[in-house]
Amino acid sequence: MQHPKERWTQPDPTQQLIRETLEQARLADEMGYGVWWQVEHHAAGEFSHSSAPEVMLAAIAMGSKRMHVGHAAALAPQRFNHPIRLAERSAFIDHLSQGRFQLGMARSTIPEWRVFNIEADSTRAQMQQAFETIPKMWTQEKFSWDAPDFRVKDVNIVPKPYRKPHPPLWQACSSPASFEQAGRNGVGALGVTLWASREQVAEMIHIYREAIQKRCEPVGAFVNDQVAFFTFVHCARTEREAMENGAAKAAAWYTNGSFTFFEAKEHFIQSAAELEALAKDPAGGGLTGQYLRGKDPNAPQSRAQRLLGRVMSGEAVPDEQVWEVLSEQDSLIVGTQDQVRQGLKRYESLGIDALMSFHQVGALSHEAMLQSIRLTGELIPEFKSPAPP
């Protein structure tokens, strides 16, 4: 639920965003999309208005017939969401959707930890505790837990979920360690790394598969062994229309917003500047130059990093140049139906089970988003859709 100020065309922009999101979700349900995933972010400004995703998921569940709804992901540290509250709210959404709910969880990151006064070193353990306790609350009439920050004895958490034994569990993953943790827990992996190369995606999938096959100790009543990856998708009738819609510009806006919100912007700009210097003077740079010469500054991923660094630094990069560089990235899927089809096949060949197609990005118009959802949805029957875990 991103909402740049340039899209604020109504007197109440928040109402506009909510109404448009609900319309997009209804169309996704009609077109046969499998799951509507909703993020959770706080104090994120234009970058994300999804601060109460459970409310939005309940509304979407009530307005859809076949599509599942899911957290991708609920923030698991207790100051965000206590495990008991997560279990209760999730079970309610599961009933409202009649078994079409899926729960993903995440640790969150530094700026949100700071807002909620959460110690960073405690977040991985708190997320693990949520994974271990919530399935028990869903399936046990008398639930007990004894930990320094969470003690209960013989309590009955209600309601129990509609789906038996319980909804599928997922973990948001952005690093090798998180993919391994998801595999060890026997929960699905939600890959949330937008700019990862195909090789990086393949390696993270391998780590997850190894962990789930050899080191799995399931936290739930069953193993969810599916991998879903998130990427930006924009489909238009012609390549020119996709460019004029602002698809590549929207991806750049999202990248700038995410690196700013997650406080990684300065490091990214510095790395991009080093690549830019290498491209201009491949012979220089001392020890840094020796390291950077191991990279190809004109490879597609490096070209994208260089361009995004210029955008983040405030340079007015022409739209055509943004399109030329970003549309060549394997990690983005933009263009005509045929180009989108090929992009979907690239991800399918990596062995993922589902693609989380990110249509609502940046300042793309509502009409362009609806068209993208519709045109991409027309391709869904061409691909093998996994059964819900």
CSV table of C-alpha atoms in Angstrom, one decimal:
chain,number,residue,atom,x,y,z
A,1,MET,CA,0.0,0.0,0.0
A,2,GLN,CA,2.4,2.6,-1.3
A,3,HIS,CA,1.1,6.1,-1.9
A,4,PRO,CA,3.5,8.8,-3.2
A,5,LYS,CA,2.1,12.3,-2.8
A,6,GLU,CA,2.0,12.7,-6.6
A,7,ARG,CA,-0.9,10.2,-6.6
A,8,TRP,CA,-2.9,12.1,-4.0
A,9,THR,CA,-5.7,13.1,-6.5
A,10,GLN,CA,-8.6,12.9,-4.0
A,11,PRO,CA,-9.5,15.1,-1.0
A,12,ASP,CA,-8.8,12.1,1.3
A,13,PRO,CA,-5.8,10.2,-0.1
A,14,THR,CA,-5.9,7.5,2.5
A,15,GLN,CA,-9.5,6.7,1.6
A,16,GLN,CA,-8.5,6.7,-2.1
A,17,LEU,CA,-5.7,4.2,-1.4
A,18,ILE,CA,-7.9,1.9,0.6
A,19,ARG,CA,-10.7,1.9,-2.0
A,20,GLU,CA,-8.3,1.3,-4.9
A,21,THR,CA,-6.6,-1.5,-3.1
A,22,LEU,CA,-9.9,-3.3,-2.5
A,23,GLU,CA,-10.8,-2.9,-6.1
A,24,GLN,CA,-7.4,-4.3,-7.1
A,25,ALA,CA,-7.9,-7.3,-4.8
A,26,ARG,CA,-11.3,-8.1,-6.2
A,27,LEU,CA,-9.9,-8.1,-9.7
A,28,ALA,CA,-7.0,-10.4,-8.6
A,29,ASP,CA,-9.6,-12.8,-7.2
A,30,GLU,CA,-11.6,-12.8,-10.4
A,31,MET,CA,-8.4,-13.4,-12.5
A,32,GLY,CA,-7.3,-16.5,-10.5
A,33,TYR,CA,-4.4,-15.2,-8.4
A,34,GLY,CA,-3.6,-17.6,-5.6
A,35,VAL,CA,-2.9,-15.3,-2.6
A,36,TRP,CA,-3.2,-11.6,-1.7
A,37,TRP,CA,-0.2,-10.9,0.5
A,38,GLN,CA,-0.1,-7.8,2.8
A,39,VAL,CA,3.0,-6.4,4.4
A,40,GLU,CA,3.2,-4.7,7.8
A,41,HIS,CA,5.2,-1.5,8.3
A,42,HIS,CA,5.0,1.3,10.8
A,43,ALA,CA,5.9,5.0,10.6
A,44,ALA,CA,6.8,4.4,6.9
A,45,GLY,CA,5.1,7.5,5.4
A,46,GLU,CA,4.5,7.3,1.6
A,47,PHE,CA,6.5,4.0,1.4
A,48,SER,CA,3.8,1.9,3.1
A,49,HIS,CA,0.4,2.7,4.5
A,50,SER,CA,-0.1,-1.0,5.6
A,51,SER,CA,0.2,-0.5,9.3
A,52,ALA,CA,-2.9,-2.6,10.2
A,53,PRO,CA,-2.7,-5.4,7.6
A,54,GLU,CA,-5.0,-7.7,9.6
A,55,VAL,CA,-7.9,-5.3,9.0
A,56,MET,CA,-7.2,-5.0,5.3
A,57,LEU,CA,-6.9,-8.8,5.0
A,58,ALA,CA,-10.2,-9.3,6.7
A,59,ALA,CA,-11.9,-6.8,4.3
A,60,ILE,CA,-10.3,-8.5,1.3
A,61,ALA,CA,-11.2,-12.0,2.6
A,62,MET,CA,-14.9,-10.9,2.9
A,63,GLY,CA,-14.9,-9.5,-0.6
A,64,SER,CA,-13.2,-12.4,-2.4
A,65,LYS,CA,-14.4,-16.0,-3.2
A,66,ARG,CA,-11.3,-18.1,-4.1
A,67,MET,CA,-8.2,-16.2,-3.4
A,68,HIS,CA,-6.3,-16.8,-0.2
A,69,VAL,CA,-5.1,-13.9,2.0
A,70,GLY,CA,-1.9,-13.8,3.9
A,71,HIS,CA,0.5,-11.8,6.1
A,72,ALA,CA,3.9,-11.3,4.3
A,73,ALA,CA,4.7,-10.7,6.9
A,74,ALA,CA,3.3,-9.9,10.4
A,75,LEU,CA,6.1,-8.5,12.6
A,76,ALA,CA,6.7,-11.1,15.3
A,77,PRO,CA,8.6,-9.3,18.1
A,78,GLN,CA,6.2,-8.9,21.0
A,79,ARG,CA,6.1,-5.1,21.1
A,80,PHE,CA,4.6,-5.2,17.6
A,81,ASN,CA,2.3,-8.3,18.0
A,82,HIS,CA,2.2,-10.5,21.0
A,83,PRO,CA,2.0,-14.2,20.0
A,84,ILE,CA,-1.4,-14.6,21.7
A,85,ARG,CA,-2.8,-11.6,19.7
A,86,LEU,CA,-1.4,-12.9,16.5
A,87,ALA,CA,-2.9,-16.3,17.1
A,88,GLU,CA,-6.3,-14.8,17.9
A,89,ARG,CA,-6.5,-12.4,15.0
A,90,SER,CA,-5.2,-14.9,12.5
A,91,ALA,CA,-7.8,-17.5,13.6
A,92,PHE,CA,-10.5,-14.9,13.1
A,93,ILE,CA,-9.4,-14.1,9.6
A,94,ASP,CA,-9.2,-17.8,8.9
A,95,HIS,CA,-12.9,-18.1,9.9
A,96,LEU,CA,-13.9,-15.0,7.9
A,97,SER,CA,-12.2,-16.4,4.8
A,98,GLN,CA,-13.4,-20.0,5.6
A,99,GLY,CA,-9.9,-21.4,5.6
A,100,ARG,CA,-8.2,-19.1,3.1
A,101,PHE,CA,-5.7,-17.5,5.4
A,102,GLN,CA,-1.9,-18.0,5.6
A,103,LEU,CA,0.4,-16.5,8.2
A,104,GLY,CA,3.9,-15.3,7.4
A,105,MET,CA,6.1,-13.7,10.1
A,106,ALA,CA,9.2,-11.5,10.1
A,107,ARG,CA,11.6,-9.8,12.5
A,108,SER,CA,11.3,-6.3,11.0
A,109,THR,CA,14.3,-3.9,10.8
A,110,ILE,CA,16.2,-1.2,12.7
A,111,PRO,CA,13.8,1.9,12.1
A,112,GLU,CA,10.7,-0.1,13.3
A,113,TRP,CA,12.6,-1.6,16.2
A,114,ARG,CA,13.6,1.9,17.2
A,115,VAL,CA,10.0,3.2,17.0
A,116,PHE,CA,8.7,0.4,19.2
A,117,ASN,CA,11.8,0.4,21.5
A,118,ILE,CA,12.8,-3.2,20.7
A,119,GLU,CA,16.3,-4.5,21.3
A,120,ALA,CA,17.6,-5.7,17.9
A,121,ASP,CA,19.5,-8.7,19.5
A,122,SER,CA,16.2,-10.1,20.8
A,123,THR,CA,14.2,-10.1,17.6
A,124,ARG,CA,15.3,-13.4,16.1
A,125,ALA,CA,14.6,-15.3,19.3
A,126,GLN,CA,11.2,-13.6,19.7
A,127,MET,CA,10.2,-14.6,16.1
A,128,GLN,CA,11.3,-18.1,16.8
A,129,GLN,CA,9.2,-18.1,20.0
A,130,ALA,CA,6.2,-17.0,18.0
A,131,PHE,CA,6.7,-19.8,15.4
A,132,GLU,CA,6.9,-22.3,18.2
A,133,THR,CA,3.9,-21.1,20.3
A,134,ILE,CA,1.2,-20.0,17.8
A,135,PRO,CA,0.6,-23.5,16.3
A,136,LYS,CA,0.3,-24.8,19.9
A,137,MET,CA,-2.3,-22.2,20.8
A,138,TRP,CA,-4.2,-23.1,17.6
A,139,THR,CA,-4.3,-26.8,18.4
A,140,GLN,CA,-4.3,-27.2,22.2
A,141,GLU,CA,-7.2,-26.7,24.6
A,142,LYS,CA,-4.7,-26.0,27.4
A,143,PHE,CA,-1.7,-24.1,26.3
A,144,SER,CA,1.3,-23.5,28.6
A,145,TRP,CA,4.6,-21.7,28.0
A,146,ASP,CA,7.4,-20.8,30.3
A,147,ALA,CA,10.0,-18.3,29.1
A,148,PRO,CA,11.5,-15.1,30.7
A,149,ASP,CA,9.3,-12.8,28.7
A,150,PHE,CA,6.2,-15.0,28.2
A,151,ARG,CA,4.7,-17.2,30.9
A,152,VAL,CA,1.2,-18.7,30.8
A,153,LYS,CA,-0.3,-21.9,32.2
A,154,ASP,CA,-3.2,-23.9,30.9
A,155,VAL,CA,-5.0,-21.2,29.0
A,156,ASN,CA,-7.4,-21.8,26.1
A,157,ILE,CA,-6.7,-19.4,23.3
A,158,VAL,CA,-9.8,-18.9,21.2
A,159,PRO,CA,-11.0,-19.0,18.5
A,160,LYS,CA,-9.3,-22.0,17.0
A,161,PRO,CA,-8.7,-21.7,13.3
A,162,TYR,CA,-11.3,-22.8,10.7
A,163,ARG,CA,-8.7,-24.8,8.8
A,164,LYS,CA,-7.6,-28.0,10.6
A,165,PRO,CA,-5.1,-28.4,12.1
A,166,HIS,CA,-4.1,-24.8,11.3
A,167,PRO,CA,-3.3,-22.3,8.6
A,168,PRO,CA,0.1,-22.6,6.7
A,169,LEU,CA,3.1,-20.8,8.2
A,170,TRP,CA,5.7,-18.8,6.3
A,171,GLN,CA,8.8,-16.8,7.2
A,172,ALA,CA,9.9,-13.6,5.4
A,173,CYS,CA,13.5,-14.3,4.2
A,174,SER,CA,16.1,-11.9,2.9
A,175,SER,CA,19.4,-13.6,3.9
A,176,PRO,CA,20.9,-17.1,3.8
A,177,ALA,CA,20.5,-17.4,7.6
A,178,SER,CA,16.7,-16.6,7.4
A,179,PHE,CA,16.2,-19.1,4.6
A,180,GLU,CA,18.0,-21.8,6.7
A,181,GLN,CA,15.9,-20.9,9.8
A,182,ALA,CA,12.7,-21.2,7.7
A,183,GLY,CA,13.8,-24.7,6.5
A,184,ARG,CA,14.7,-25.8,10.0
A,185,ASN,CA,11.3,-24.7,11.2
A,186,GLY,CA,9.4,-26.5,8.4
A,187,VAL,CA,7.7,-23.3,7.3
A,188,GLY,CA,7.4,-21.8,3.8
A,189,ALA,CA,10.0,-19.2,2.7
A,190,LEU,CA,8.8,-15.8,1.4
A,191,GLY,CA,11.8,-14.4,-0.5
A,192,VAL,CA,11.7,-10.6,-0.2
A,193,THR,CA,14.9,-9.6,-2.0
A,194,LEU,CA,13.8,-7.5,-5.0
A,195,TRP,CA,17.2,-7.1,-6.7
A,196,ALA,CA,18.6,-10.5,-6.1
A,197,SER,CA,20.3,-12.1,-9.2
A,198,ARG,CA,19.1,-15.5,-10.5
A,199,GLU,CA,22.3,-17.0,-9.1
A,200,GLN,CA,21.6,-15.6,-5.6
A,201,VAL,CA,17.9,-16.7,-5.7
A,202,ALA,CA,19.0,-20.2,-6.7
A,203,GLU,CA,21.6,-20.4,-3.9
A,204,MET,CA,19.0,-19.2,-1.3
A,205,ILE,CA,16.5,-21.8,-2.5
A,206,HIS,CA,19.2,-24.5,-2.2
A,207,ILE,CA,20.0,-23.5,1.4
A,208,TYR,CA,16.3,-23.7,2.2
A,209,ARG,CA,15.8,-27.1,0.5
A,210,GLU,CA,18.9,-28.5,2.3
A,211,ALA,CA,17.7,-27.3,5.7
A,212,ILE,CA,14.1,-28.6,5.3
A,213,GLN,CA,15.3,-32.0,4.1
A,214,LYS,CA,18.2,-32.6,6.5
A,215,ARG,CA,17.6,-30.4,9.6
A,216,CYS,CA,13.9,-29.8,9.9
A,217,GLU,CA,12.2,-29.8,13.3
A,218,PRO,CA,8.7,-28.6,12.4
A,219,VAL,CA,7.2,-26.0,14.6
A,220,GLY,CA,3.7,-26.7,13.3
A,221,ALA,CA,1.5,-29.8,12.8
A,222,PHE,CA,2.7,-30.1,9.2
A,223,VAL,CA,5.6,-29.0,7.0
A,224,ASN,CA,5.1,-26.2,4.5
A,225,ASP,CA,7.9,-26.8,2.0
A,226,GLN,CA,7.0,-24.1,-0.5
A,227,VAL,CA,9.1,-21.2,-1.7
A,228,ALA,CA,7.6,-18.0,-2.9
A,229,PHE,CA,9.6,-15.1,-4.3
A,230,PHE,CA,8.5,-11.4,-4.5
A,231,THR,CA,9.3,-9.2,-7.5
A,232,PHE,CA,7.9,-6.2,-9.3
A,233,VAL,CA,5.6,-7.1,-12.2
A,234,HIS,CA,4.1,-4.6,-14.6
A,235,CYS,CA,2.3,-5.7,-17.8
A,236,ALA,CA,1.0,-3.4,-20.5
A,237,ARG,CA,-0.3,-3.8,-24.1
A,238,THR,CA,3.0,-2.6,-25.6
A,239,GLU,CA,6.5,-2.0,-24.3
A,240,ARG,CA,6.1,1.7,-25.1
A,241,GLU,CA,3.0,1.8,-22.9
A,242,ALA,CA,4.8,0.1,-20.0
A,243,MET,CA,7.5,2.7,-20.2
A,244,GLU,CA,5.0,5.6,-20.5
A,245,ASN,CA,3.1,4.2,-17.5
A,246,GLY,CA,6.3,4.7,-15.5
A,247,ALA,CA,7.0,1.1,-14.7
A,248,ALA,CA,10.8,1.4,-14.5
A,249,LYS,CA,10.5,4.8,-12.7
A,250,ALA,CA,8.2,3.2,-10.2
A,251,ALA,CA,10.7,0.4,-9.5
A,252,ALA,CA,13.4,3.0,-9.0
A,253,TRP,CA,11.1,5.0,-6.6
A,254,TYR,CA,10.4,1.8,-4.6
A,255,THR,CA,14.1,1.0,-4.4
A,256,ASN,CA,14.9,4.5,-3.2
A,257,GLY,CA,12.1,4.4,-0.7
A,258,SER,CA,13.0,1.0,0.6
A,259,PHE,CA,16.7,1.8,1.0
A,260,THR,CA,15.8,5.0,2.7
A,261,PHE,CA,13.3,3.5,5.1
A,262,PHE,CA,15.5,0.5,5.9
A,263,GLU,CA,18.5,3.0,6.4
A,264,ALA,CA,20.8,1.4,3.8
A,265,LYS,CA,20.7,4.3,1.3
A,266,GLU,CA,24.2,5.8,2.0
A,267,HIS,CA,25.9,2.4,1.7
A,268,PHE,CA,24.1,1.7,-1.6
A,269,ILE,CA,25.0,5.1,-3.0
A,270,GLN,CA,28.7,4.6,-2.1
A,271,SER,CA,28.8,1.2,-3.7
A,272,ALA,CA,27.1,2.6,-6.8
A,273,ALA,CA,29.6,5.5,-7.0
A,274,GLU,CA,32.5,3.0,-6.8
A,275,LEU,CA,31.0,1.0,-9.7
A,276,GLU,CA,30.5,4.3,-11.7
A,277,ALA,CA,34.1,5.3,-11.1
A,278,LEU,CA,35.3,1.8,-12.3
A,279,ALA,CA,33.2,2.1,-15.4
A,280,LYS,CA,34.9,5.4,-16.3
A,281,ASP,CA,38.5,4.4,-15.3
A,282,PRO,CA,38.9,0.6,-15.2
A,283,ALA,CA,42.7,1.0,-14.6
A,284,GLY,CA,42.6,3.0,-11.4
A,285,GLY,CA,41.4,2.8,-7.9
A,286,GLY,CA,44.2,1.1,-5.9
A,287,LEU,CA,43.1,-1.8,-3.7
A,288,THR,CA,39.5,-0.9,-4.1
A,289,GLY,CA,39.9,-0.8,-7.8
A,290,GLN,CA,41.5,-4.3,-7.7
A,291,TYR,CA,38.4,-5.6,-5.8
A,292,LEU,CA,35.9,-3.8,-8.1
A,293,ARG,CA,37.7,-5.0,-11.2
A,294,GLY,CA,36.4,-8.5,-10.2
A,295,LYS,CA,33.0,-7.1,-11.0
A,296,ASP,CA,31.8,-6.1,-14.5
A,297,PRO,CA,30.5,-2.5,-14.2
A,298,ASN,CA,28.5,-3.0,-17.4
A,299,ALA,CA,26.8,-6.2,-16.4
A,300,PRO,CA,23.0,-5.7,-16.1
A,301,GLN,CA,23.0,-5.8,-12.3
A,302,SER,CA,25.9,-3.4,-12.0
A,303,ARG,CA,24.3,-1.0,-14.6
A,304,ALA,CA,21.2,-1.1,-12.5
A,305,GLN,CA,23.1,-0.3,-9.3
A,306,ARG,CA,24.9,2.5,-10.9
A,307,LEU,CA,21.7,4.0,-12.3
A,308,LEU,CA,19.8,3.7,-9.0
A,309,GLY,CA,22.7,5.3,-7.2
A,310,ARG,CA,22.4,8.3,-9.5
A,311,VAL,CA,18.6,8.4,-8.8
A,312,MET,CA,19.1,8.2,-5.1
A,313,SER,CA,21.7,11.0,-5.2
A,314,GLY,CA,19.0,13.3,-6.7
A,315,GLU,CA,20.1,13.3,-10.3
A,316,ALA,CA,17.3,13.7,-12.8
A,317,VAL,CA,17.9,10.6,-14.9
A,318,PRO,CA,15.8,10.6,-18.2
A,319,ASP,CA,12.8,8.2,-18.1
A,320,GLU,CA,14.1,6.4,-21.3
A,321,GLN,CA,17.4,5.7,-19.6
A,322,VAL,CA,15.7,4.4,-16.5
A,323,TRP,CA,13.6,2.1,-18.6
A,324,GLU,CA,16.5,0.9,-20.7
A,325,VAL,CA,18.6,-0.1,-17.7
A,326,LEU,CA,16.0,-1.5,-15.4
A,327,SER,CA,13.9,-3.4,-17.9
A,328,GLU,CA,16.9,-5.6,-18.7
A,329,GLN,CA,17.1,-6.9,-15.1
A,330,ASP,CA,16.2,-10.5,-14.7
A,331,SER,CA,14.8,-9.7,-11.2
A,332,LEU,CA,12.1,-7.4,-12.6
A,333,ILE,CA,9.3,-8.5,-14.9
A,334,VAL,CA,8.1,-5.6,-17.0
A,335,GLY,CA,6.8,-5.1,-20.6
A,336,THR,CA,4.3,-6.8,-22.8
A,337,GLN,CA,2.4,-10.1,-22.1
A,338,ASP,CA,5.1,-12.0,-23.9
A,339,GLN,CA,7.9,-10.3,-22.0
A,340,VAL,CA,6.1,-10.9,-18.7
A,341,ARG,CA,5.5,-14.6,-19.8
A,342,GLN,CA,9.3,-15.0,-20.3
A,343,GLY,CA,10.0,-13.4,-17.0
A,344,LEU,CA,7.6,-15.7,-15.2
A,345,LYS,CA,9.3,-18.7,-16.9
A,346,ARG,CA,12.7,-17.5,-15.7
A,347,TYR,CA,11.5,-17.6,-12.1
A,348,GLU,CA,9.7,-20.9,-12.6
A,349,SER,CA,13.0,-22.5,-13.9
A,350,LEU,CA,14.7,-21.6,-10.6
A,351,GLY,CA,12.3,-24.0,-8.8
A,352,ILE,CA,10.1,-21.6,-6.9
A,353,ASP,CA,6.6,-22.7,-6.1
A,354,ALA,CA,4.9,-19.3,-6.4
A,355,LEU,CA,5.7,-15.7,-7.5
A,356,MET,CA,4.4,-12.8,-5.4
A,357,SER,CA,3.8,-10.3,-8.2
A,358,PHE,CA,4.1,-6.8,-6.9
A,359,HIS,CA,1.9,-4.6,-9.0
A,360,GLN,CA,1.1,-1.7,-6.7
A,361,VAL,CA,4.3,0.2,-6.9
A,362,GLY,CA,5.2,3.9,-6.7
A,363,ALA,CA,3.2,6.4,-8.7
A,364,LEU,CA,1.8,4.0,-11.2
A,365,SER,CA,-1.8,5.0,-11.9
A,366,HIS,CA,-4.7,2.9,-10.5
A,367,GLU,CA,-5.8,2.2,-14.1
A,368,ALA,CA,-2.3,1.0,-15.1
A,369,MET,CA,-2.2,-1.3,-12.0
A,370,LEU,CA,-5.6,-2.8,-12.8
A,371,GLN,CA,-4.5,-3.4,-16.4
A,372,SER,CA,-1.3,-5.1,-15.2
A,373,ILE,CA,-3.2,-7.3,-12.8
A,374,ARG,CA,-5.6,-8.3,-15.6
A,375,LEU,CA,-3.0,-8.9,-18.4
A,376,THR,CA,-0.7,-10.9,-16.0
A,377,GLY,CA,-3.7,-12.8,-14.7
A,378,GLU,CA,-4.5,-13.9,-18.2
A,379,LEU,CA,-1.2,-15.8,-18.2
A,380,ILE,CA,-1.9,-17.7,-15.0
A,381,PRO,CA,-3.5,-20.8,-16.7
A,382,GLU,CA,-0.2,-21.3,-18.6
A,383,PHE,CA,1.6,-22.1,-15.4
A,384,LYS,CA,1.3,-24.9,-12.8
A,385,SER,CA,-0.3,-23.4,-9.8
A,386,PRO,CA,0.7,-25.1,-6.5
A,387,ALA,CA,-2.0,-26.4,-4.2
A,388,PRO,CA,-2.3,-24.2,-1.0
A,389,PRO,CA,0.2,-25.7,1.6
